[in-house]
mmCIF file of C-alpha atoms in Angstrom:
data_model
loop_
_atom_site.group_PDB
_atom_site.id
_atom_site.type_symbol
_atom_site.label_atom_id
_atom_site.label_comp_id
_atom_site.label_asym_id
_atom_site.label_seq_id
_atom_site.Cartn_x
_atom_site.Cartn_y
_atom_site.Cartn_z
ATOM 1 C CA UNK A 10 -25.185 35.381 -12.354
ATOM 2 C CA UNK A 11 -25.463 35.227 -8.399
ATOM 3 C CA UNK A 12 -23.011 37.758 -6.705
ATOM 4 C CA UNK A 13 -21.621 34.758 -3.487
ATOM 5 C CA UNK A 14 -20.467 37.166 -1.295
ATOM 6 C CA UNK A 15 -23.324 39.947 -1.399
ATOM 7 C CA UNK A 16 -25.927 37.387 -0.393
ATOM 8 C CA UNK A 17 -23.558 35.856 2.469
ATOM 9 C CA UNK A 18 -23.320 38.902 3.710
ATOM 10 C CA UNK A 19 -26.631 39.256 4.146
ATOM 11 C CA UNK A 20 -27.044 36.171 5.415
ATOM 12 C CA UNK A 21 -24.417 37.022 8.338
ATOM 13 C CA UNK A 22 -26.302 40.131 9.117
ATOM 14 C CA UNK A 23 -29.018 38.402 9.773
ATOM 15 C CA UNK A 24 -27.563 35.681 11.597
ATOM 16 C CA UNK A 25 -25.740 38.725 13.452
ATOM 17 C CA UNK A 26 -29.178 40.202 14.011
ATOM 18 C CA UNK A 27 -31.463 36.657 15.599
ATOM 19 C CA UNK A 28 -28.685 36.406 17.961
ATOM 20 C CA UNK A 29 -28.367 39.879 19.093
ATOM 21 C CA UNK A 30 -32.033 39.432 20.157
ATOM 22 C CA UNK A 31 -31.763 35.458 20.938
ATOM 23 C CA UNK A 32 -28.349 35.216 23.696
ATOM 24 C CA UNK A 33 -29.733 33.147 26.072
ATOM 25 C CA UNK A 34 -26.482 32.754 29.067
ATOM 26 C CA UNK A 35 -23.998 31.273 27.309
ATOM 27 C CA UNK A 36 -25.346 29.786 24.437
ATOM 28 C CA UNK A 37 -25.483 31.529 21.241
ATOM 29 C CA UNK A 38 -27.905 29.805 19.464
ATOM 30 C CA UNK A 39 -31.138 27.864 20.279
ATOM 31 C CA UNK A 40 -29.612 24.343 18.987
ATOM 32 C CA UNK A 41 -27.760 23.511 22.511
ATOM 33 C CA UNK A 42 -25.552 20.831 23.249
ATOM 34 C CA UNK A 43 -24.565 18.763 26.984
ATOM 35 C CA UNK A 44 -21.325 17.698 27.994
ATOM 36 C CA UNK A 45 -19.046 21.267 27.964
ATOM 37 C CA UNK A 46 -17.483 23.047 30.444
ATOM 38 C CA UNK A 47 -19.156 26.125 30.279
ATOM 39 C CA UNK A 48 -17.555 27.397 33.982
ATOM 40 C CA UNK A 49 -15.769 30.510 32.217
ATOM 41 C CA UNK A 50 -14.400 30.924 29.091
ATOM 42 C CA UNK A 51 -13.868 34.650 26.621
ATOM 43 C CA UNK A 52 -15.348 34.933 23.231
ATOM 44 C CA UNK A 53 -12.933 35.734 20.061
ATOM 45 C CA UNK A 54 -13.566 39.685 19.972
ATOM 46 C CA UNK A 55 -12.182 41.982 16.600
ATOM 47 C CA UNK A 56 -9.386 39.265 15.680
ATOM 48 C CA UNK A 57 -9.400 35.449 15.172
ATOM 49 C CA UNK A 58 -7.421 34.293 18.849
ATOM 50 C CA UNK A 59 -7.469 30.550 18.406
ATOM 51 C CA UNK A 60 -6.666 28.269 15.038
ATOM 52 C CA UNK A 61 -7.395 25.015 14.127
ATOM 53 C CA UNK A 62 -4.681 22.595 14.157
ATOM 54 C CA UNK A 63 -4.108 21.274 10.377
ATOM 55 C CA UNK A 64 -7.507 20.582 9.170
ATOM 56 C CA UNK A 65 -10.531 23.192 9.759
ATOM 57 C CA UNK A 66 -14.509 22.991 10.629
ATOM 58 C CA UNK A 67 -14.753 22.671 6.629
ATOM 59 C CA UNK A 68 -12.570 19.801 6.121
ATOM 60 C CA UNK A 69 -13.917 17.945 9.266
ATOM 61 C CA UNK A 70 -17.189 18.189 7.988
ATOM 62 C CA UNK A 71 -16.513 17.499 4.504
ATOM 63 C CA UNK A 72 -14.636 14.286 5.675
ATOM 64 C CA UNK A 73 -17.057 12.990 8.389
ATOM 65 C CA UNK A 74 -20.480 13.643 7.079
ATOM 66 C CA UNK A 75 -22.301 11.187 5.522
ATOM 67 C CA UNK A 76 -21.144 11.270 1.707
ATOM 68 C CA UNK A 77 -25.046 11.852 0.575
ATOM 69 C CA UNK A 78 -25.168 14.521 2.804
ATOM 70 C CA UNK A 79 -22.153 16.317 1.684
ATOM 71 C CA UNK A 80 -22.978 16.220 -1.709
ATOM 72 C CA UNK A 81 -26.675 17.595 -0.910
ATOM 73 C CA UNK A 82 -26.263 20.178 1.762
ATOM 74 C CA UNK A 83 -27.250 23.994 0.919
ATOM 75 C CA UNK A 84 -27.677 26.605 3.390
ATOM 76 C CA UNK A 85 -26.028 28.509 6.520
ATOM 77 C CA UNK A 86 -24.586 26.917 9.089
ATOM 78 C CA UNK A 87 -23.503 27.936 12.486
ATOM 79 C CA UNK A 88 -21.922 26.537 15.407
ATOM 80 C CA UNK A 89 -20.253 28.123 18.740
ATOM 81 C CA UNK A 90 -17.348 25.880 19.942
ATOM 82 C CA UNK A 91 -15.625 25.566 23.364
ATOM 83 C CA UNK A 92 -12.167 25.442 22.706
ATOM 84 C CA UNK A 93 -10.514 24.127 25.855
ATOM 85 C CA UNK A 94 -7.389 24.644 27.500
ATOM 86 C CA UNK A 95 -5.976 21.830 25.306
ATOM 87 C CA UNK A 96 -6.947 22.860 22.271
ATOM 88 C CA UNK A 97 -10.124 19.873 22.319
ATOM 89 C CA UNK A 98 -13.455 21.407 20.956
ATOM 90 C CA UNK A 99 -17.015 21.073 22.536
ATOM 91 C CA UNK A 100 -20.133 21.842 20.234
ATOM 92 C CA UNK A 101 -22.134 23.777 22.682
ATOM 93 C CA UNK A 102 -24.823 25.577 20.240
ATOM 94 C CA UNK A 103 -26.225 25.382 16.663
ATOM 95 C CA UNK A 104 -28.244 27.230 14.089
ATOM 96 C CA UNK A 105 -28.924 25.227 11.401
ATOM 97 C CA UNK A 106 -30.673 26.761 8.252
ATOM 98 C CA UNK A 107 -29.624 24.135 5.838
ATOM 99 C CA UNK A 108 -31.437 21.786 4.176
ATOM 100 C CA UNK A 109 -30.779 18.739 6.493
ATOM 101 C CA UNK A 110 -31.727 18.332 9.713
ATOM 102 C CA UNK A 111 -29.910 18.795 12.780
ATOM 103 C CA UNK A 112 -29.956 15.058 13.959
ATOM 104 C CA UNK A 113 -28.852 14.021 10.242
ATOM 105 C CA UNK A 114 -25.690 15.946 10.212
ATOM 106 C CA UNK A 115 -24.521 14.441 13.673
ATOM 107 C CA UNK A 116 -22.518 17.569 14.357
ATOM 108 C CA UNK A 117 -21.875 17.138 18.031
ATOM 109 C CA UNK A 118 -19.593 13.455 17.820
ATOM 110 C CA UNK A 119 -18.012 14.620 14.648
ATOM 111 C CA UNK A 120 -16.750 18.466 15.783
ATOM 112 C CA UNK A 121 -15.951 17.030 19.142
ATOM 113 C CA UNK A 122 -13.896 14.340 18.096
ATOM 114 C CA UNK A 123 -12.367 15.657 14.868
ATOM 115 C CA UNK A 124 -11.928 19.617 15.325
ATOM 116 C CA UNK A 125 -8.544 20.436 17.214
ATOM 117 C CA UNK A 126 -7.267 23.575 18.067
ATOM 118 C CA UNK A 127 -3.912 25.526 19.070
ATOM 119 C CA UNK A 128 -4.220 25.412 22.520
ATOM 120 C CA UNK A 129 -5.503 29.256 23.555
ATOM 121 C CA UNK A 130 -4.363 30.888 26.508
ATOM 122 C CA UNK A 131 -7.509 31.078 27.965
ATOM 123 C CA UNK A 132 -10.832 28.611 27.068
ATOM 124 C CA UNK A 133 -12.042 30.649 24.086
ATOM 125 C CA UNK A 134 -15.741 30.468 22.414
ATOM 126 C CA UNK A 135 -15.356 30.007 18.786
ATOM 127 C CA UNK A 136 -18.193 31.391 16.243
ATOM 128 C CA UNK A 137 -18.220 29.765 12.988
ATOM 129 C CA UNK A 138 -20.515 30.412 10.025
ATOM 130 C CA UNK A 139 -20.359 28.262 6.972
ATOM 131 C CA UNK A 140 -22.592 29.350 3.598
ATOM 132 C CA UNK A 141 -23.127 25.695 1.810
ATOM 133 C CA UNK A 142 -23.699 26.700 -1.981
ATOM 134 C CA UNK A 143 -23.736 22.525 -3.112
ATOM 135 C CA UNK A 144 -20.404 22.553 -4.673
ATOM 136 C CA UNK A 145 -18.537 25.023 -2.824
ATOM 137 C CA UNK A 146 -18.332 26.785 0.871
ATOM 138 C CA UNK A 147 -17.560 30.187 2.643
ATOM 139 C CA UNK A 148 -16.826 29.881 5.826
ATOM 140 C CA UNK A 149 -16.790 33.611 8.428
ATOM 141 C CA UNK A 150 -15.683 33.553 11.918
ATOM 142 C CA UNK A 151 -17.378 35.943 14.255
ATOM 143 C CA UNK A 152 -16.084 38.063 16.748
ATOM 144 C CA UNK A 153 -17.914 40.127 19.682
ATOM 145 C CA UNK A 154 -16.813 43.231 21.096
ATOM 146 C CA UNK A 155 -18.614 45.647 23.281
ATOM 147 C CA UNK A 156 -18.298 48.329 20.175
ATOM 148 C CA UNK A 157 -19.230 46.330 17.389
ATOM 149 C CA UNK A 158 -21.459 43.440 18.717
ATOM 150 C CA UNK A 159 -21.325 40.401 16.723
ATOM 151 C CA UNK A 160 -19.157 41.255 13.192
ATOM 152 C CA UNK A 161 -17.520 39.260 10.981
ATOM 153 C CA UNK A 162 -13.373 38.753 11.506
ATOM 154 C CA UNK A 163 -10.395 37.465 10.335
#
């Protein structure tokens, strides 16, 4: 039987590893996006600052991909979202390790237009990893801090 969480794990340390090595300015991940305000904005650090208003990344994707692709997807997926002043969220960077492409999953329109937020205090970077498994998700937030780098929090 295949322990879920031991291998997600993993999978997050590695994640946490390519983009300890990959930061490149402000993007976290080599899959960037156009159209956010990237002027200044903080990163979550050891605590989740900002929450999604009524329906998370999960359910917005679950609802908004195309059915064939919801029912297919398998792998880790990772976006960093602006999270304006308003609580309105910008896709700025991807990694995508699944098993459909990039273009296919049509992330930017659908997070941008479906994700909302709490409005933060300040305009907040939010790190979001999601394990697909086929028929069921985890999802981690990440945090950085000085101390711990990038780390898993809640």
């Amino acid at each position: 039987m295949i322990k879920i969480k031991p291998i997600f794990n993993k999978l997050i340390f590695l994640l946490l590893f390519c983009i300890s090595f990959g930061i490149e300015a402000q993007n976290i991940f080599e899959v960037k996006f156009e159209g956010c305000n990237t002027d200044r904005f903080a990163t979550e650090k050891d605590s989740i600052e900002v929450k999604s208003i009524d329906k998370d990344l999960v359910y917005v994707l679950a609802n908004n991909l195309e059915k064939e692709n919801v029912q297919k997807i398998k792998g880790l997926l990772s976006c960093q979202i602006i999270v304006d002043l308003n609580g309105k969220s910008c896709l700025l960077s991807v990694n995508n390790e699944t098993n459909i492409s990039t273009e296919k999953l049509n992330l930017k329109e659908i997070i941008d237009q479906n994700l909302s937020w709490e409005k933060p205090v300040e305009k907040t970077s939010v790190i979001v990893a999601i394990m697909f498994y086929g028929k069921s998700v985890e999802k981690k937030r990440i945090g950085m801090s000085s101390e711990k780098g990038f780390h898993p929090i809640e």
